[in-house]
């Protein structure tokens, strides 16, 4: 049945339509929230059911395979988690909450369509659907200080975004010009025969730039700190985690276009990885706003993900997928705490977490585990991912890169640890106790379990990811 | 897998490793301080009892890894769950299981706030420490080696003294920074041999440069953990600020992981590099012995004094390991156990004074011999053991190490001798102050040791004399493994091998 192939997307679309109707009526966000929760959880279930489906839709521009379904499932999970723990949308005005949910759902719908797109134009449209919703989510923040920082962030976000998209379109025109097709499965053999033709490499590199922007790889990271700081906590939680899934999926798809062992591309990946890691980690050291800190740490993690891509092998891609799944849960765990600690939707500085272990023990534990996992301390998922990426890169002969990456782990631990220090070793100093709603508690326990179990038993996910990657090669 | 003697039936080692973790999970459900204490004591005691068969049914005639278990874990990266013990790790496993219930008992009244998380941290520590000593897969080893930092960090950072934040962060950063290159070395070895199995990595033909680099990566990680001079600066801070149980675990078990790492990895995996680097390591050990001794002599804080004495004692251990002969290595292994017993006991003693006077200053504890006769008796025995007085355990270890050092190189051995004298000086100075003090002792109203405290110290005292007077059962378990180890390094011409040749 062809309908089942498109079922998760269709369900999300229906859900967003329903929220659209609520947004026309005078809803304060409660009904839209219920619909959004139902939509995202329904999408998880549907994605799970459709995990092993395969087929082609829409004039072969839309491919359903294990690779895309796996990513759809995690996108749905990420979206659901963000909606569940951002319980009251503290940073968003009541009257625009339905619209907020609408754009959130549409954005993840765009990402779901993105990971299935195997034709350049449909890929572009799906990407823009997701991006434009995000551009709109940023300025929706309640202007509490009257400084309109959210507007500044939104402008920065959209300008950088449009430029990155422009570069990507330019690259696509090269690919089309060289091969006369926009279908990826036709592009692959043609580009492989072109080998290391400069025009082909330039085209692929430029298309990659669009997704480097999404993943926040150096030098496409400039939007990160300001957008993270200016957007409301819930929005940042979403931007920091879910779109990166789509970005990694597409980076893998685009990288497979290049001839294997294309040296120019590998060199580019190496340079970008090193720059991202050092820039991200060194800048994160001095941050006081925890969202900014996580933004810079995200840049460093993006560099780590490139370690898997540059091997240009199925195991390398699979570890990248594993790593980004892990990053999703670790990052969501940290943002869950940020959203819960912020009482009126304001930004949270690291010092606001003082004595969190007395104010809300579960949140403190979640934060500590999230931070240790991001830092790459075993037995959490961050370590396993890092370990496998380093192994893959060293197997590829990148000794210098691996040593630099290992050094970065040592640098990074300082700022992650300083957050743990504040939560566990400082006294509350007048910060109030936090009551955590049951839903948030459930989500945070779920995330903790995911971080630990993915770290201790990685083989299952890795096997699925490897099969998925082999399917698209 | 011919280096393993697989354990059919009851998975003894796995139970030992995971019982405390299971205990920690169960403890999450308790919500009463006393219940948590009793539960932790129960779990650690059961673990100690379970570990006894390891010693009683250990096969003395083989250098293979016994009680081994081998399961698939992450097949795509050739990572297996492989565990087992040999003569080198057996005693360390037993030391860990012995120390843990004493740590729980020793912090019975010391820890008053957040008892449950404290006990959970202790139990998680036990799991990861036992795992490190049993792991025969390098990935498994590294995971447990690093994972241990988290509970230890929390032990110091939450329940520690006034400068706990500084001490805990320094401990964490130092140890982690040391081991990132270890990870790279492990991956490099994996790519050479195609598996993470530690015994498989031994005895391979690596190039000399490769060996040197791997050795340096190993050395940095393990030397920081030991800690060897000049990587020791985290130790006094961590020891002083940690709660009693934390100091005991740190001194008795964590420091041994560094020297265990030398024995398990540096020597057999990179034998050529070991021989090349031997002189430098030996002189660093001498520096540590002398530096630790002189610095301990100047301390006013009892915990600091013992911490610096640890630097000196661990210097003896590394000296014994790197002279690369039977006496030296066997002495080093037994000295690792001795240091665990004696220094652990000394930290417990200081903790007991601290519970009464709320000060670790020598001056505040002056002259308590009059009020606490039982306590000072224990303290005197442990201090004598620490300075390697004949008939105590450390004498056996230090004697063997020095004998080994003299066969290797007389000059180096001669430089180690003042270390033994210094140990007597600083320990007797402390004893004199604590027992008698001077003319202006502070006025004390102190109660002597209670039953619980005697129960904590008595087993350790028993071991002090048992190893001191009849070390044979402990030495027997290590002979075969040590001979095998030295054979792997290629220097099996020690005195006992010589004796065997003459015997034929």
PDB file of N, CA and C in Angstrom, chain B residues 30 92 318 335:
ATOM      1  N   UNK B  30      15.728   2.998  48.443  1.00  0.00           N
ATOM      2  CA  UNK B  30      15.655   3.206  49.894  1.00  0.00           C
ATOM      3  C   UNK B  30      15.504   4.689  50.186  1.00  0.00           C
ATOM      4  N   UNK B  92      45.024  -7.644  44.137  1.00  0.00           N
ATOM      5  CA  UNK B  92      44.413  -6.313  44.088  1.00  0.00           C
ATOM      6  C   UNK B  92      42.894  -6.417  44.146  1.00  0.00           C
ATOM      7  N   UNK B 318      57.172   1.724  42.019  1.00  0.00           N
ATOM      8  CA  UNK B 318      57.603   1.848  40.624  1.00  0.00           C
ATOM      9  C   UNK B 318      59.081   1.463  40.493  1.00  0.00           C
ATOM     10  N   UNK B 335      54.127  -4.899  47.837  1.00  0.00           N
ATOM     11  CA  UNK B 335      54.144  -3.564  48.431  1.00  0.00           C
ATOM     12  C   UNK B 335      52.891  -2.769  48.050  1.00  0.00           C
TER      13      UNK B 335
END
